[in-house]
Amino acid sequence: MSCIFCKIVSGEIPSAKVYEDDKVLAFKDLEPQAPVHVLIIPKQHIESMAAITPENSAVVAHIFEVAAIIAKENGLENGFRVVSNCGESAGQSVMHLHFHLMGGRDFGWPAG
Ligand code: 5GP
Ligand code: ZN
């Protein structure tokens, strides 16, 4: 398996973990775009949001529960942003579903 996020799940590639349970892993982004920038991923390999089906969608709800926990732990009561880039046009560079949780600064809208 050549997927770098699967290698982070297996421990083959080290990461700065901030949350882990049997379904989900969250770790700090290597190139943070905000003071808090955490990636939340399913341990199961799912390519992107475009590959979400009734069979695997429960993990997405769980990821959003985890996002709320991590936001609270990091004191992001003023707000935060959760983003999933899906596909080439959106700039997805790692083809394993992930959600960017970013906070600690103000964000513009619409995003570029
Ligand atoms: P995407 O561009 O697919 O939306 O997001 C991929 C993210 O993964 C990028 O923000 C990038 O900095 C991060 N990233 C890529 N490789 C690694 C890695 O090996 N470790 C960590 N912690 N983050 C990574
Ligand atoms: Zn993977």
mmCIF file with all atom_site columns, C-alpha atoms and ligand atoms in Angstrom:
data_model
loop_
_atom_site.group_PDB
_atom_site.id
_atom_site.type_symbol
_atom_site.label_atom_id
_atom_site.label_alt_id
_atom_site.label_comp_id
_atom_site.label_asym_id
_atom_site.label_entity_id
_atom_site.label_seq_id
_atom_site.pdbx_PDB_ins_code
_atom_site.Cartn_x
_atom_site.Cartn_y
_atom_site.Cartn_z
_atom_site.occupancy
_atom_site.B_iso_or_equiv
_atom_site.pdbx_formal_charge
_atom_site.auth_seq_id
_atom_site.auth_comp_id
_atom_site.auth_asym_id
_atom_site.auth_atom_id
_atom_site.pdbx_PDB_model_num
ATOM   1   C  CA  . MET A 1 1   ? 0.000   0.000  0.000  1.00 0.00 ? 1   MET A CA  1
ATOM   2   C  CA  . SER A 1 2   ? 1.643   3.230  -1.167 1.00 0.00 ? 2   SER A CA  1
ATOM   3   C  CA  . CYS A 1 3   ? -0.816  5.613  0.504  1.00 0.00 ? 3   CYS A CA  1
ATOM   4   C  CA  . ILE A 1 4   ? 1.050   7.921  2.892  1.00 0.00 ? 4   ILE A CA  1
ATOM   5   C  CA  . PHE A 1 5   ? -1.917  8.345  5.231  1.00 0.00 ? 5   PHE A CA  1
ATOM   6   C  CA  . CYS A 1 6   ? -2.339  4.543  5.469  1.00 0.00 ? 6   CYS A CA  1
ATOM   7   C  CA  . LYS A 1 7   ? 1.364   4.479  6.426  1.00 0.00 ? 7   LYS A CA  1
ATOM   8   C  CA  . ILE A 1 8   ? 0.687   7.104  9.106  1.00 0.00 ? 8   ILE A CA  1
ATOM   9   C  CA  . VAL A 1 9   ? -2.192  4.933  10.407 1.00 0.00 ? 9   VAL A CA  1
ATOM   10  C  CA  . SER A 1 10  ? 0.099   1.867  10.558 1.00 0.00 ? 10  SER A CA  1
ATOM   11  C  CA  . GLY A 1 11  ? 2.900   3.863  12.209 1.00 0.00 ? 11  GLY A CA  1
ATOM   12  C  CA  . GLU A 1 12  ? 5.296   3.304  9.288  1.00 0.00 ? 12  GLU A CA  1
ATOM   13  C  CA  . ILE A 1 13  ? 5.443   7.104  8.883  1.00 0.00 ? 13  ILE A CA  1
ATOM   14  C  CA  . PRO A 1 14  ? 5.557   9.038  12.187 1.00 0.00 ? 14  PRO A CA  1
ATOM   15  C  CA  . SER A 1 15  ? 3.045   11.784 12.948 1.00 0.00 ? 15  SER A CA  1
ATOM   16  C  CA  . ALA A 1 16  ? 2.193   14.177 15.766 1.00 0.00 ? 16  ALA A CA  1
ATOM   17  C  CA  . LYS A 1 17  ? -1.026  12.497 16.918 1.00 0.00 ? 17  LYS A CA  1
ATOM   18  C  CA  . VAL A 1 18  ? -3.675  14.564 18.664 1.00 0.00 ? 18  VAL A CA  1
ATOM   19  C  CA  . TYR A 1 19  ? -6.507  11.983 18.780 1.00 0.00 ? 19  TYR A CA  1
ATOM   20  C  CA  . GLU A 1 20  ? -6.914  8.288  18.055 1.00 0.00 ? 20  GLU A CA  1
ATOM   21  C  CA  . ASP A 1 21  ? -9.616  5.659  18.432 1.00 0.00 ? 21  ASP A CA  1
ATOM   22  C  CA  . ASP A 1 22  ? -10.471 2.447  16.589 1.00 0.00 ? 22  ASP A CA  1
ATOM   23  C  CA  . LYS A 1 23  ? -11.944 4.255  13.555 1.00 0.00 ? 23  LYS A CA  1
ATOM   24  C  CA  . VAL A 1 24  ? -10.212 7.613  13.337 1.00 0.00 ? 24  VAL A CA  1
ATOM   25  C  CA  . LEU A 1 25  ? -6.777  9.230  13.614 1.00 0.00 ? 25  LEU A CA  1
ATOM   26  C  CA  . ALA A 1 26  ? -6.016  12.950 13.926 1.00 0.00 ? 26  ALA A CA  1
ATOM   27  C  CA  . PHE A 1 27  ? -2.534  14.427 13.601 1.00 0.00 ? 27  PHE A CA  1
ATOM   28  C  CA  . LYS A 1 28  ? -0.889  17.786 12.993 1.00 0.00 ? 28  LYS A CA  1
ATOM   29  C  CA  . ASP A 1 29  ? -0.466  18.871 9.352  1.00 0.00 ? 29  ASP A CA  1
ATOM   30  C  CA  . LEU A 1 30  ? 3.182   18.906 8.260  1.00 0.00 ? 30  LEU A CA  1
ATOM   31  C  CA  . GLU A 1 31  ? 2.748   22.357 6.663  1.00 0.00 ? 31  GLU A CA  1
ATOM   32  C  CA  . PRO A 1 32  ? 0.279   24.168 8.940  1.00 0.00 ? 32  PRO A CA  1
ATOM   33  C  CA  . GLN A 1 33  ? -1.838  26.907 7.341  1.00 0.00 ? 33  GLN A CA  1
ATOM   34  C  CA  . ALA A 1 34  ? -3.138  28.165 10.694 1.00 0.00 ? 34  ALA A CA  1
ATOM   35  C  CA  . PRO A 1 35  ? -1.941  28.118 14.336 1.00 0.00 ? 35  PRO A CA  1
ATOM   36  C  CA  . VAL A 1 36  ? -4.075  24.980 14.789 1.00 0.00 ? 36  VAL A CA  1
ATOM   37  C  CA  . HIS A 1 37  ? -4.075  22.723 11.710 1.00 0.00 ? 37  HIS A CA  1
ATOM   38  C  CA  . VAL A 1 38  ? -5.031  19.116 12.320 1.00 0.00 ? 38  VAL A CA  1
ATOM   39  C  CA  . LEU A 1 39  ? -5.871  16.431 9.761  1.00 0.00 ? 39  LEU A CA  1
ATOM   40  C  CA  . ILE A 1 40  ? -8.644  14.018 10.761 1.00 0.00 ? 40  ILE A CA  1
ATOM   41  C  CA  . ILE A 1 41  ? -8.761  10.792 8.764  1.00 0.00 ? 41  ILE A CA  1
ATOM   42  C  CA  . PRO A 1 42  ? -10.610 7.479  8.796  1.00 0.00 ? 42  PRO A CA  1
ATOM   43  C  CA  . LYS A 1 43  ? -8.262  4.564  9.502  1.00 0.00 ? 43  LYS A CA  1
ATOM   44  C  CA  . GLN A 1 44  ? -9.992  2.748  6.650  1.00 0.00 ? 44  GLN A CA  1
ATOM   45  C  CA  . HIS A 1 45  ? -8.662  3.788  3.228  1.00 0.00 ? 45  HIS A CA  1
ATOM   46  C  CA  . ILE A 1 46  ? -11.367 5.830  1.475  1.00 0.00 ? 46  ILE A CA  1
ATOM   47  C  CA  . GLU A 1 47  ? -10.104 7.811  -1.491 1.00 0.00 ? 47  GLU A CA  1
ATOM   48  C  CA  . SER A 1 48  ? -12.102 11.029 -1.050 1.00 0.00 ? 48  SER A CA  1
ATOM   49  C  CA  . MET A 1 49  ? -15.542 12.476 -0.288 1.00 0.00 ? 49  MET A CA  1
ATOM   50  C  CA  . ALA A 1 50  ? -16.546 11.286 -3.770 1.00 0.00 ? 50  ALA A CA  1
ATOM   51  C  CA  . ALA A 1 51  ? -16.163 7.683  -2.537 1.00 0.00 ? 51  ALA A CA  1
ATOM   52  C  CA  . ILE A 1 52  ? -18.599 8.100  0.389  1.00 0.00 ? 52  ILE A CA  1
ATOM   53  C  CA  . THR A 1 53  ? -21.482 5.594  0.262  1.00 0.00 ? 53  THR A CA  1
ATOM   54  C  CA  . PRO A 1 54  ? -24.242 4.462  2.637  1.00 0.00 ? 54  PRO A CA  1
ATOM   55  C  CA  . GLU A 1 55  ? -21.876 1.645  3.681  1.00 0.00 ? 55  GLU A CA  1
ATOM   56  C  CA  . ASN A 1 56  ? -18.976 3.885  4.802  1.00 0.00 ? 56  ASN A CA  1
ATOM   57  C  CA  . SER A 1 57  ? -20.605 7.232  5.640  1.00 0.00 ? 57  SER A CA  1
ATOM   58  C  CA  . ALA A 1 58  ? -20.867 6.644  9.414  1.00 0.00 ? 58  ALA A CA  1
ATOM   59  C  CA  . VAL A 1 59  ? -17.176 7.406  9.833  1.00 0.00 ? 59  VAL A CA  1
ATOM   60  C  CA  . VAL A 1 60  ? -17.755 10.914 8.448  1.00 0.00 ? 60  VAL A CA  1
ATOM   61  C  CA  . ALA A 1 61  ? -20.232 11.692 11.227 1.00 0.00 ? 61  ALA A CA  1
ATOM   62  C  CA  . HIS A 1 62  ? -17.732 10.306 13.706 1.00 0.00 ? 62  HIS A CA  1
ATOM   63  C  CA  . ILE A 1 63  ? -14.973 12.518 12.255 1.00 0.00 ? 63  ILE A CA  1
ATOM   64  C  CA  . PHE A 1 64  ? -17.171 15.565 12.877 1.00 0.00 ? 64  PHE A CA  1
ATOM   65  C  CA  . GLU A 1 65  ? -17.685 14.508 16.504 1.00 0.00 ? 65  GLU A CA  1
ATOM   66  C  CA  . VAL A 1 66  ? -13.902 14.258 16.818 1.00 0.00 ? 66  VAL A CA  1
ATOM   67  C  CA  . ALA A 1 67  ? -13.488 17.676 15.162 1.00 0.00 ? 67  ALA A CA  1
ATOM   68  C  CA  . ALA A 1 68  ? -15.711 19.242 17.833 1.00 0.00 ? 68  ALA A CA  1
ATOM   69  C  CA  . ILE A 1 69  ? -13.639 17.583 20.582 1.00 0.00 ? 69  ILE A CA  1
ATOM   70  C  CA  . ILE A 1 70  ? -10.316 18.740 19.093 1.00 0.00 ? 70  ILE A CA  1
ATOM   71  C  CA  . ALA A 1 71  ? -11.646 22.286 18.562 1.00 0.00 ? 71  ALA A CA  1
ATOM   72  C  CA  . LYS A 1 72  ? -12.713 22.438 22.217 1.00 0.00 ? 72  LYS A CA  1
ATOM   73  C  CA  . GLU A 1 73  ? -9.384  21.033 23.432 1.00 0.00 ? 73  GLU A CA  1
ATOM   74  C  CA  . ASN A 1 74  ? -7.553  23.705 21.451 1.00 0.00 ? 74  ASN A CA  1
ATOM   75  C  CA  . GLY A 1 75  ? -9.663  26.598 22.725 1.00 0.00 ? 75  GLY A CA  1
ATOM   76  C  CA  . LEU A 1 76  ? -11.187 27.424 19.342 1.00 0.00 ? 76  LEU A CA  1
ATOM   77  C  CA  . GLU A 1 77  ? -14.396 28.895 20.792 1.00 0.00 ? 77  GLU A CA  1
ATOM   78  C  CA  . ASN A 1 78  ? -14.081 31.933 18.462 1.00 0.00 ? 78  ASN A CA  1
ATOM   79  C  CA  . GLY A 1 79  ? -14.472 29.658 15.448 1.00 0.00 ? 79  GLY A CA  1
ATOM   80  C  CA  . PHE A 1 80  ? -12.694 27.209 13.233 1.00 0.00 ? 80  PHE A CA  1
ATOM   81  C  CA  . ARG A 1 81  ? -12.893 25.815 9.730  1.00 0.00 ? 81  ARG A CA  1
ATOM   82  C  CA  . VAL A 1 82  ? -13.220 22.217 8.501  1.00 0.00 ? 82  VAL A CA  1
ATOM   83  C  CA  . VAL A 1 83  ? -12.293 21.561 4.862  1.00 0.00 ? 83  VAL A CA  1
ATOM   84  C  CA  . SER A 1 84  ? -12.079 18.455 2.703  1.00 0.00 ? 84  SER A CA  1
ATOM   85  C  CA  . ASN A 1 85  ? -10.488 19.020 -0.677 1.00 0.00 ? 85  ASN A CA  1
ATOM   86  C  CA  . CYS A 1 86  ? -11.991 16.501 -3.107 1.00 0.00 ? 86  CYS A CA  1
ATOM   87  C  CA  . GLY A 1 87  ? -10.309 15.840 -6.421 1.00 0.00 ? 87  GLY A CA  1
ATOM   88  C  CA  . GLU A 1 88  ? -7.878  17.648 -8.655 1.00 0.00 ? 88  GLU A CA  1
ATOM   89  C  CA  . SER A 1 89  ? -9.734  20.967 -9.077 1.00 0.00 ? 89  SER A CA  1
ATOM   90  C  CA  . ALA A 1 90  ? -10.074 21.346 -5.318 1.00 0.00 ? 90  ALA A CA  1
ATOM   91  C  CA  . GLY A 1 91  ? -6.367  20.658 -4.812 1.00 0.00 ? 91  GLY A CA  1
ATOM   92  C  CA  . GLN A 1 92  ? -6.563  17.242 -3.129 1.00 0.00 ? 92  GLN A CA  1
ATOM   93  C  CA  . SER A 1 93  ? -2.940  16.066 -2.962 1.00 0.00 ? 93  SER A CA  1
ATOM   94  C  CA  . VAL A 1 94  ? -3.304  12.951 -0.772 1.00 0.00 ? 94  VAL A CA  1
ATOM   95  C  CA  . MET A 1 95  ? -5.865  10.457 -2.049 1.00 0.00 ? 95  MET A CA  1
ATOM   96  C  CA  . HIS A 1 96  ? -6.993  9.238  1.374  1.00 0.00 ? 96  HIS A CA  1
ATOM   97  C  CA  . LEU A 1 97  ? -10.055 11.032 2.751  1.00 0.00 ? 97  LEU A CA  1
ATOM   98  C  CA  . HIS A 1 98  ? -9.054  13.735 5.234  1.00 0.00 ? 98  HIS A CA  1
ATOM   99  C  CA  . PHE A 1 99  ? -10.573 16.770 6.872  1.00 0.00 ? 99  PHE A CA  1
ATOM   100 C  CA  . HIS A 1 100 ? -8.467  19.833 7.638  1.00 0.00 ? 100 HIS A CA  1
ATOM   101 C  CA  . LEU A 1 101 ? -9.429  21.339 11.010 1.00 0.00 ? 101 LEU A CA  1
ATOM   102 C  CA  . MET A 1 102 ? -7.973  24.840 11.160 1.00 0.00 ? 102 MET A CA  1
ATOM   103 C  CA  . GLY A 1 103 ? -8.273  27.556 13.757 1.00 0.00 ? 103 GLY A CA  1
ATOM   104 C  CA  . GLY A 1 104 ? -6.492  30.235 15.723 1.00 0.00 ? 104 GLY A CA  1
ATOM   105 C  CA  . ARG A 1 105 ? -6.805  32.927 13.041 1.00 0.00 ? 105 ARG A CA  1
ATOM   106 C  CA  . ASP A 1 106 ? -9.509  34.603 10.966 1.00 0.00 ? 106 ASP A CA  1
ATOM   107 C  CA  . PHE A 1 107 ? -10.473 33.109 7.591  1.00 0.00 ? 107 PHE A CA  1
ATOM   108 C  CA  . GLY A 1 108 ? -11.795 34.771 4.448  1.00 0.00 ? 108 GLY A CA  1
ATOM   109 C  CA  . TRP A 1 109 ? -14.827 33.629 2.475  1.00 0.00 ? 109 TRP A CA  1
ATOM   110 C  CA  . PRO A 1 110 ? -15.252 32.457 -0.199 1.00 0.00 ? 110 PRO A CA  1
ATOM   111 C  CA  . ALA A 1 111 ? -12.078 30.366 0.110  1.00 0.00 ? 111 ALA A CA  1
ATOM   112 C  CA  . GLY A 1 112 ? -9.708  30.790 -2.855 1.00 0.00 ? 112 GLY A CA  1
HETATM 113 P  P1  . 5GP B 2 .   ? -4.794  18.084 0.595  1.00 0.00 ? 1   5GP B P1  1
HETATM 114 O  O1  . 5GP B 2 .   ? -3.875  18.945 -0.210 1.00 0.00 ? 1   5GP B O1  1
HETATM 115 O  O2  . 5GP B 2 .   ? -4.893  16.695 -0.009 1.00 0.00 ? 1   5GP B O2  1
HETATM 116 O  O3  . 5GP B 2 .   ? -6.118  18.675 0.889  1.00 0.00 ? 1   5GP B O3  1
HETATM 117 O  O4  . 5GP B 2 .   ? -4.115  17.933 2.021  1.00 0.00 ? 1   5GP B O4  1
HETATM 118 C  C1  . 5GP B 2 .   ? -3.026  17.105 2.269  1.00 0.00 ? 1   5GP B C1  1
HETATM 119 C  C2  . 5GP B 2 .   ? -2.335  17.643 3.488  1.00 0.00 ? 1   5GP B C2  1
HETATM 120 O  O5  . 5GP B 2 .   ? -1.482  16.638 3.992  1.00 0.00 ? 1   5GP B O5  1
HETATM 121 C  C3  . 5GP B 2 .   ? -1.462  18.871 3.223  1.00 0.00 ? 1   5GP B C3  1
HETATM 122 O  O6  . 5GP B 2 .   ? -1.924  19.961 4.010  1.00 0.00 ? 1   5GP B O6  1
HETATM 123 C  C4  . 5GP B 2 .   ? -0.063  18.422 3.618  1.00 0.00 ? 1   5GP B C4  1
HETATM 124 O  O7  . 5GP B 2 .   ? 0.662   19.421 4.296  1.00 0.00 ? 1   5GP B O7  1
HETATM 125 C  C5  . 5GP B 2 .   ? -0.340  17.230 4.513  1.00 0.00 ? 1   5GP B C5  1
HETATM 126 N  N1  . 5GP B 2 .   ? 0.682   16.203 4.490  1.00 0.00 ? 1   5GP B N1  1
HETATM 127 C  C6  . 5GP B 2 .   ? 1.209   15.610 3.388  1.00 0.00 ? 1   5GP B C6  1
HETATM 128 N  N2  . 5GP B 2 .   ? 2.082   14.644 3.753  1.00 0.00 ? 1   5GP B N2  1
HETATM 129 C  C7  . 5GP B 2 .   ? 2.088   14.631 5.108  1.00 0.00 ? 1   5GP B C7  1
HETATM 130 C  C8  . 5GP B 2 .   ? 2.798   13.841 6.077  1.00 0.00 ? 1   5GP B C8  1
HETATM 131 O  O8  . 5GP B 2 .   ? 3.585   12.956 5.765  1.00 0.00 ? 1   5GP B O8  1
HETATM 132 N  N3  . 5GP B 2 .   ? 2.559   14.125 7.390  1.00 0.00 ? 1   5GP B N3  1
HETATM 133 C  C9  . 5GP B 2 .   ? 1.663   15.093 7.776  1.00 0.00 ? 1   5GP B C9  1
HETATM 134 N  N4  . 5GP B 2 .   ? 1.524   15.286 9.090  1.00 0.00 ? 1   5GP B N4  1
HETATM 135 N  N5  . 5GP B 2 .   ? 0.986   15.846 6.897  1.00 0.00 ? 1   5GP B N5  1
HETATM 136 C  C10 . 5GP B 2 .   ? 1.202   15.612 5.578  1.00 0.00 ? 1   5GP B C10 1
HETATM 137 ZN ZN  . ZN  B 3 .   ? -4.853  5.379  2.556  1.00 0.00 ? 2   ZN  B ZN  1
#
